[in-house]
mmCIF file of C-alpha atoms in Angstrom:
data_model
loop_
_atom_site.group_PDB
_atom_site.id
_atom_site.type_symbol
_atom_site.label_atom_id
_atom_site.label_comp_id
_atom_site.label_asym_id
_atom_site.label_seq_id
_atom_site.Cartn_x
_atom_site.Cartn_y
_atom_site.Cartn_z
ATOM 1 C CA ASP Z 4 -36.160 81.552 -45.952
ATOM 2 C CA THR Z 5 -37.611 81.727 -49.551
ATOM 3 C CA GLY Z 6 -38.208 78.078 -49.763
ATOM 4 C CA VAL Z 7 -36.967 75.326 -52.114
ATOM 5 C CA SER Z 8 -37.237 76.518 -55.714
ATOM 6 C CA GLN Z 9 -37.110 74.306 -58.944
ATOM 7 C CA ASP Z 10 -36.588 75.319 -62.540
ATOM 8 C CA PRO Z 11 -38.325 74.731 -64.862
ATOM 9 C CA ARG Z 12 -41.720 73.957 -63.492
ATOM 10 C CA HIS Z 13 -42.790 72.293 -66.724
ATOM 11 C CA LYS Z 14 -40.746 70.618 -69.445
ATOM 12 C CA ILE Z 15 -41.897 69.049 -72.819
ATOM 13 C CA THR Z 16 -39.339 67.184 -74.699
ATOM 14 C CA LYS Z 17 -39.141 64.751 -77.493
ATOM 15 C CA ARG Z 18 -37.825 61.332 -76.835
ATOM 16 C CA GLY Z 19 -34.137 61.075 -77.123
ATOM 17 C CA GLN Z 20 -33.390 64.573 -76.126
ATOM 18 C CA ASN Z 21 -31.367 65.486 -72.960
ATOM 19 C CA VAL Z 22 -32.982 67.594 -70.205
ATOM 20 C CA THR Z 23 -31.539 69.343 -67.058
ATOM 21 C CA PHE Z 24 -33.438 70.329 -63.974
ATOM 22 C CA ARG Z 25 -32.232 72.736 -61.445
ATOM 23 C CA CYS Z 26 -33.119 72.698 -57.681
ATOM 24 C CA ASP Z 27 -32.184 75.527 -55.098
ATOM 25 C CA PRO Z 28 -32.594 74.381 -51.618
ATOM 26 C CA ILE Z 29 -33.201 76.704 -48.539
ATOM 27 C CA SER Z 30 -29.813 78.265 -47.718
ATOM 28 C CA GLU Z 31 -27.718 76.558 -45.346
ATOM 29 C CA HIS Z 32 -29.639 73.312 -45.598
ATOM 30 C CA ASN Z 33 -26.756 70.888 -46.154
ATOM 31 C CA ARG Z 34 -28.910 67.987 -47.378
ATOM 32 C CA LEU Z 35 -30.736 67.786 -50.662
ATOM 33 C CA TYR Z 36 -32.863 65.094 -52.118
ATOM 34 C CA TRP Z 37 -34.309 64.276 -55.526
ATOM 35 C CA TYR Z 38 -37.582 62.150 -55.932
ATOM 36 C CA ARG Z 39 -39.611 61.107 -58.862
ATOM 37 C CA GLN Z 40 -43.370 60.872 -58.862
ATOM 38 C CA THR Z 41 -45.420 59.175 -61.364
ATOM 39 C CA LEU Z 42 -49.075 59.782 -61.712
ATOM 40 C CA GLY Z 43 -51.222 58.335 -58.828
ATOM 41 C CA GLN Z 44 -48.013 57.137 -56.901
ATOM 42 C CA GLY Z 45 -46.148 58.626 -53.993
ATOM 43 C CA PRO Z 46 -42.731 59.971 -54.622
ATOM 44 C CA GLU Z 47 -39.744 57.490 -54.919
ATOM 45 C CA PHE Z 48 -36.306 58.330 -53.824
ATOM 46 C CA LEU Z 49 -33.732 59.009 -56.510
ATOM 47 C CA THR Z 50 -30.596 60.309 -54.754
ATOM 48 C CA TYR Z 51 -29.305 62.297 -51.834
ATOM 49 C CA PHE Z 52 -26.434 64.897 -51.232
ATOM 50 C CA GLN Z 53 -24.940 65.840 -48.047
ATOM 51 C CA ASN Z 54 -23.088 69.103 -48.998
ATOM 52 C CA GLU Z 55 -21.513 68.364 -52.390
ATOM 53 C CA ALA Z 56 -21.204 64.570 -51.692
ATOM 54 C CA GLN Z 57 -23.735 62.381 -53.319
ATOM 55 C CA LEU Z 58 -24.146 59.673 -50.596
ATOM 56 C CA GLU Z 59 -26.782 57.478 -51.925
ATOM 57 C CA LYS Z 60 -28.417 56.679 -55.273
ATOM 58 C CA SER Z 61 -31.375 54.577 -55.779
ATOM 59 C CA ARG Z 62 -31.374 51.650 -58.333
ATOM 60 C CA LEU Z 63 -34.070 53.593 -60.095
ATOM 61 C CA LEU Z 64 -31.295 56.119 -61.027
ATOM 62 C CA SER Z 65 -30.154 54.397 -64.290
ATOM 63 C CA ASP Z 66 -26.963 55.376 -66.149
ATOM 64 C CA ARG Z 67 -29.017 58.005 -68.148
ATOM 65 C CA PHE Z 68 -29.451 59.854 -64.959
ATOM 66 C CA SER Z 69 -26.849 62.042 -63.221
ATOM 67 C CA ALA Z 70 -27.200 64.507 -60.407
ATOM 68 C CA GLU Z 71 -24.683 66.946 -59.226
ATOM 69 C CA ARG Z 72 -24.277 69.508 -56.391
ATOM 70 C CA PRO Z 73 -20.843 70.966 -57.206
ATOM 71 C CA LYS Z 74 -20.626 73.685 -54.438
ATOM 72 C CA GLY Z 75 -22.817 72.202 -51.944
ATOM 73 C CA SER Z 76 -25.669 74.797 -52.787
ATOM 74 C CA PHE Z 77 -28.012 74.268 -55.845
ATOM 75 C CA SER Z 78 -28.242 70.809 -57.597
ATOM 76 C CA THR Z 79 -28.918 69.783 -60.998
ATOM 77 C CA LEU Z 80 -30.692 66.454 -62.329
ATOM 78 C CA GLU Z 81 -29.675 65.562 -65.990
ATOM 79 C CA ILE Z 82 -31.535 62.823 -67.972
ATOM 80 C CA GLN Z 83 -29.973 61.905 -71.166
ATOM 81 C CA ARG Z 84 -31.707 60.375 -74.115
ATOM 82 C CA THR Z 85 -35.184 60.718 -72.544
ATOM 83 C CA GLU Z 86 -37.710 57.995 -72.908
ATOM 84 C CA GLN Z 87 -41.445 58.303 -72.488
ATOM 85 C CA GLY Z 88 -41.129 56.239 -69.225
ATOM 86 C CA ASP Z 89 -39.142 59.230 -67.768
ATOM 87 C CA SER Z 90 -42.520 61.373 -67.814
ATOM 88 C CA ALA Z 91 -42.936 62.222 -64.131
ATOM 89 C CA MET Z 92 -42.817 64.873 -61.608
ATOM 90 C CA TYR Z 93 -39.360 65.484 -60.277
ATOM 91 C CA LEU Z 94 -39.329 66.713 -56.786
ATOM 92 C CA CYS Z 95 -36.415 68.311 -54.847
ATOM 93 C CA ALA Z 96 -36.318 68.497 -51.012
ATOM 94 C CA SER Z 97 -33.794 69.915 -48.597
ATOM 95 C CA SER Z 98 -33.142 69.329 -44.866
ATOM 96 C CA PRO Z 99 -31.364 71.364 -42.175
ATOM 97 C CA ARG Z 100 -28.179 69.877 -40.594
ATOM 98 C CA ASP Z 101 -29.485 70.214 -37.077
ATOM 99 C CA ARG Z 102 -33.097 68.952 -37.622
ATOM 100 C CA LEU Z 103 -32.820 65.397 -38.959
ATOM 101 C CA TYR Z 104 -35.563 63.917 -40.746
ATOM 102 C CA GLU Z 105 -37.169 67.236 -41.562
ATOM 103 C CA GLN Z 106 -37.681 67.804 -45.318
ATOM 104 C CA TYR Z 107 -38.861 70.946 -47.153
ATOM 105 C CA PHE Z 108 -40.339 70.267 -50.614
ATOM 106 C CA GLY Z 109 -39.905 72.183 -53.767
ATOM 107 C CA PRO Z 110 -42.914 72.840 -56.269
ATOM 108 C CA GLY Z 111 -41.457 70.057 -58.602
ATOM 109 C CA THR Z 112 -40.553 69.889 -62.246
ATOM 110 C CA ARG Z 113 -43.194 68.184 -64.483
ATOM 111 C CA LEU Z 114 -41.498 66.339 -67.493
ATOM 112 C CA THR Z 115 -43.473 65.181 -70.364
ATOM 113 C CA VAL Z 116 -41.585 63.135 -73.012
ATOM 114 C CA THR Z 117 -43.390 62.806 -76.242
ATOM 115 C CA LYS V 14 -45.820 44.286 -50.082
ATOM 116 C CA ASN V 15 -45.128 48.054 -49.990
ATOM 117 C CA GLU V 16 -43.257 49.262 -46.973
ATOM 118 C CA VAL V 17 -45.749 52.050 -46.452
ATOM 119 C CA GLU V 18 -49.463 51.628 -47.099
ATOM 120 C CA GLN V 19 -52.398 54.002 -46.809
ATOM 121 C CA SER V 20 -56.092 53.652 -46.648
ATOM 122 C CA PRO V 21 -58.461 54.577 -48.314
ATOM 123 C CA GLN V 22 -56.915 55.295 -51.520
ATOM 124 C CA ASN V 23 -59.822 57.779 -52.437
ATOM 125 C CA LEU V 24 -62.165 59.476 -50.221
ATOM 126 C CA THR V 25 -65.128 61.838 -50.866
ATOM 127 C CA ALA V 26 -66.701 63.632 -48.077
ATOM 128 C CA GLN V 27 -69.202 66.432 -47.611
ATOM 129 C CA GLU V 28 -68.102 69.616 -46.159
ATOM 130 C CA GLY V 29 -68.056 69.560 -42.275
ATOM 131 C CA GLU V 30 -67.322 65.810 -41.984
ATOM 132 C CA PHE V 31 -64.752 64.419 -39.769
ATOM 133 C CA ILE V 32 -62.060 62.632 -42.009
ATOM 134 C CA THR V 33 -59.646 60.010 -41.063
ATOM 135 C CA ILE V 34 -56.669 58.706 -43.287
ATOM 136 C CA ASN V 35 -54.762 55.978 -42.194
ATOM 137 C CA CYS V 36 -51.050 54.889 -42.647
ATOM 138 C CA SER V 37 -49.331 51.597 -41.735
ATOM 139 C CA TYR V 38 -45.631 50.730 -42.271
ATOM 140 C CA SER V 39 -43.607 47.732 -41.825
ATOM 141 C CA VAL V 40 -40.233 48.936 -41.179
ATOM 142 C CA GLY V 41 -38.459 50.487 -38.139
ATOM 143 C CA ILE V 42 -38.789 54.250 -38.367
ATOM 144 C CA SER V 43 -37.164 57.290 -36.887
ATOM 145 C CA ALA V 44 -39.900 59.677 -37.860
ATOM 146 C CA LEU V 45 -43.131 59.795 -39.844
ATOM 147 C CA HIS V 46 -44.415 62.701 -42.044
ATOM 148 C CA TRP V 47 -47.837 63.695 -43.098
ATOM 149 C CA LEU V 48 -47.643 65.638 -46.337
ATOM 150 C CA GLN V 49 -50.403 67.492 -48.552
ATOM 151 C CA GLN V 50 -49.991 67.800 -52.235
ATOM 152 C CA HIS V 51 -52.366 69.939 -54.216
ATOM 153 C CA PRO V 52 -52.976 69.706 -57.891
ATOM 154 C CA GLY V 53 -50.050 71.114 -59.643
ATOM 155 C CA GLY V 54 -47.557 69.141 -57.618
ATOM 156 C CA GLY V 55 -46.198 71.342 -54.711
ATOM 157 C CA ILE V 56 -45.720 69.358 -51.510
ATOM 158 C CA VAL V 57 -46.387 70.794 -47.963
ATOM 159 C CA SER V 58 -45.269 69.026 -44.807
ATOM 160 C CA LEU V 59 -48.088 69.028 -42.285
ATOM 161 C CA PHE V 60 -46.675 67.059 -39.346
ATOM 162 C CA MET V 61 -43.525 65.305 -38.556
ATOM 163 C CA LEU V 62 -44.027 62.680 -35.734
ATOM 164 C CA SER V 63 -41.992 60.150 -33.845
ATOM 165 C CA SER V 64 -44.407 59.682 -30.989
ATOM 166 C CA GLY V 65 -47.753 60.513 -29.591
ATOM 167 C CA LYS V 66 -50.038 63.230 -31.133
ATOM 168 C CA LYS V 67 -49.698 66.606 -32.667
ATOM 169 C CA LYS V 68 -52.511 69.235 -33.624
ATOM 170 C CA HIS V 69 -52.449 72.174 -35.913
ATOM 171 C CA GLY V 70 -55.756 73.962 -36.510
ATOM 172 C CA ARG V 71 -58.186 71.514 -37.766
ATOM 173 C CA LEU V 72 -55.597 68.836 -38.287
ATOM 174 C CA ILE V 73 -54.612 66.125 -35.766
ATOM 175 C CA ALA V 74 -52.032 63.457 -36.358
ATOM 176 C CA THR V 75 -51.304 60.479 -34.150
ATOM 177 C CA ILE V 76 -48.770 57.659 -34.382
ATOM 178 C CA ASN V 77 -48.431 54.215 -32.505
ATOM 179 C CA ILE V 78 -44.926 53.032 -32.886
ATOM 180 C CA GLN V 79 -45.546 49.636 -31.362
ATOM 181 C CA GLU V 80 -48.315 49.011 -33.916
ATOM 182 C CA LYS V 81 -46.458 50.813 -36.775
ATOM 183 C CA HIS V 82 -49.561 52.871 -37.466
ATOM 184 C CA SER V 83 -50.544 56.537 -37.898
ATOM 185 C CA SER V 84 -53.668 58.357 -38.496
ATOM 186 C CA LEU V 85 -54.289 61.862 -39.865
ATOM 187 C CA HIS V 86 -57.612 63.407 -38.920
ATOM 188 C CA ILE V 87 -59.266 66.437 -40.186
ATOM 189 C CA THR V 88 -62.082 68.103 -38.340
ATOM 190 C CA ALA V 89 -64.916 70.121 -40.034
ATOM 191 C CA SER V 90 -63.522 69.418 -43.420
ATOM 192 C CA HIS V 91 -63.650 72.116 -46.114
ATOM 193 C CA PRO V 92 -63.347 72.070 -49.962
ATOM 194 C CA ARG V 93 -59.938 73.602 -49.767
ATOM 195 C CA ASP V 94 -58.851 70.385 -47.818
ATOM 196 C CA SER V 95 -59.028 68.681 -51.099
ATOM 197 C CA ALA V 96 -55.762 67.361 -51.963
ATOM 198 C CA VAL V 97 -53.648 64.209 -51.934
ATOM 199 C CA TYR V 98 -52.300 63.340 -48.387
ATOM 200 C CA ILE V 99 -49.101 61.170 -48.315
ATOM 201 C CA CYS V 100 -47.546 59.371 -45.447
ATOM 202 C CA ALA V 101 -43.725 59.199 -45.483
ATOM 203 C CA VAL V 102 -41.329 57.470 -43.125
ATOM 204 C CA ALA V 103 -37.687 58.107 -42.254
ATOM 205 C CA ILE V 104 -36.244 54.639 -41.960
ATOM 206 C CA PHE V 105 -33.790 53.824 -39.223
ATOM 207 C CA TYR V 106 -30.263 54.192 -40.298
ATOM 208 C CA GLY V 107 -31.423 55.493 -43.716
ATOM 209 C CA GLN V 108 -30.982 58.949 -45.042
ATOM 210 C CA ASN V 109 -34.174 59.043 -47.123
ATOM 211 C CA PHE V 110 -37.869 58.810 -46.858
ATOM 212 C CA VAL V 111 -40.181 55.974 -48.236
ATOM 213 C CA PHE V 112 -43.478 57.351 -49.294
ATOM 214 C CA GLY V 113 -47.011 55.912 -49.198
ATOM 215 C CA PRO V 114 -49.268 55.897 -52.417
ATOM 216 C CA GLY V 115 -51.288 58.863 -51.217
ATOM 217 C CA THR V 116 -54.873 59.286 -50.215
ATOM 218 C CA ARG V 117 -56.922 61.366 -52.590
ATOM 219 C CA LEU V 118 -59.405 63.511 -50.656
ATOM 220 C CA SER V 119 -62.311 65.498 -52.316
ATOM 221 C CA VAL V 120 -64.520 67.576 -50.067
ATOM 222 C CA LEU V 121 -67.665 68.594 -51.612
ATOM 223 C CA PRO V 122 -69.575 71.678 -50.588
#
């Protein structure tokens, strides 16, 4: 396994711009999670996929946020019309189908909105 | 009240000291994770517990399901242990985790 990867690792954008992040889970992991972590806080759940189906979304995921996992492999998280409050670390994690409640985290994408 | 709380928030120790970080939670859980996060953001899972005690090298994790409490112990601490340690719980019937705020540990040489 090569681990969970995320791209980019850092993104600086101006307020109002759209950004898209990518997560590649460990191969054959059927569950994929997105979390957001602000400075000094623990991660907060955003959304969760089982294969290509988005099964749960947090109320933190406003209508400016959208996530996809079109083929049940990699996932993208898009933020439209970014705001300064969107500045955070965006973490992705994946879980294997046969070991419930295990999560493997990616390195995160740090977003700074200026 | 947060569903997952940790204490202390910050901890500074001298190299070699025995360290304990506590986690308490208020919901029914299926499992509890201890995670380590170094500066730069990457998170590594140290332990997953549903009962009892686990040991890996200098790290020991315990959980008391009845008391809804878990502890992470580090023996013979080393500066490379400096990181944020996060407790995360998998809630019954839920498909996601709830995370504690983290404990920032600094081990001084």
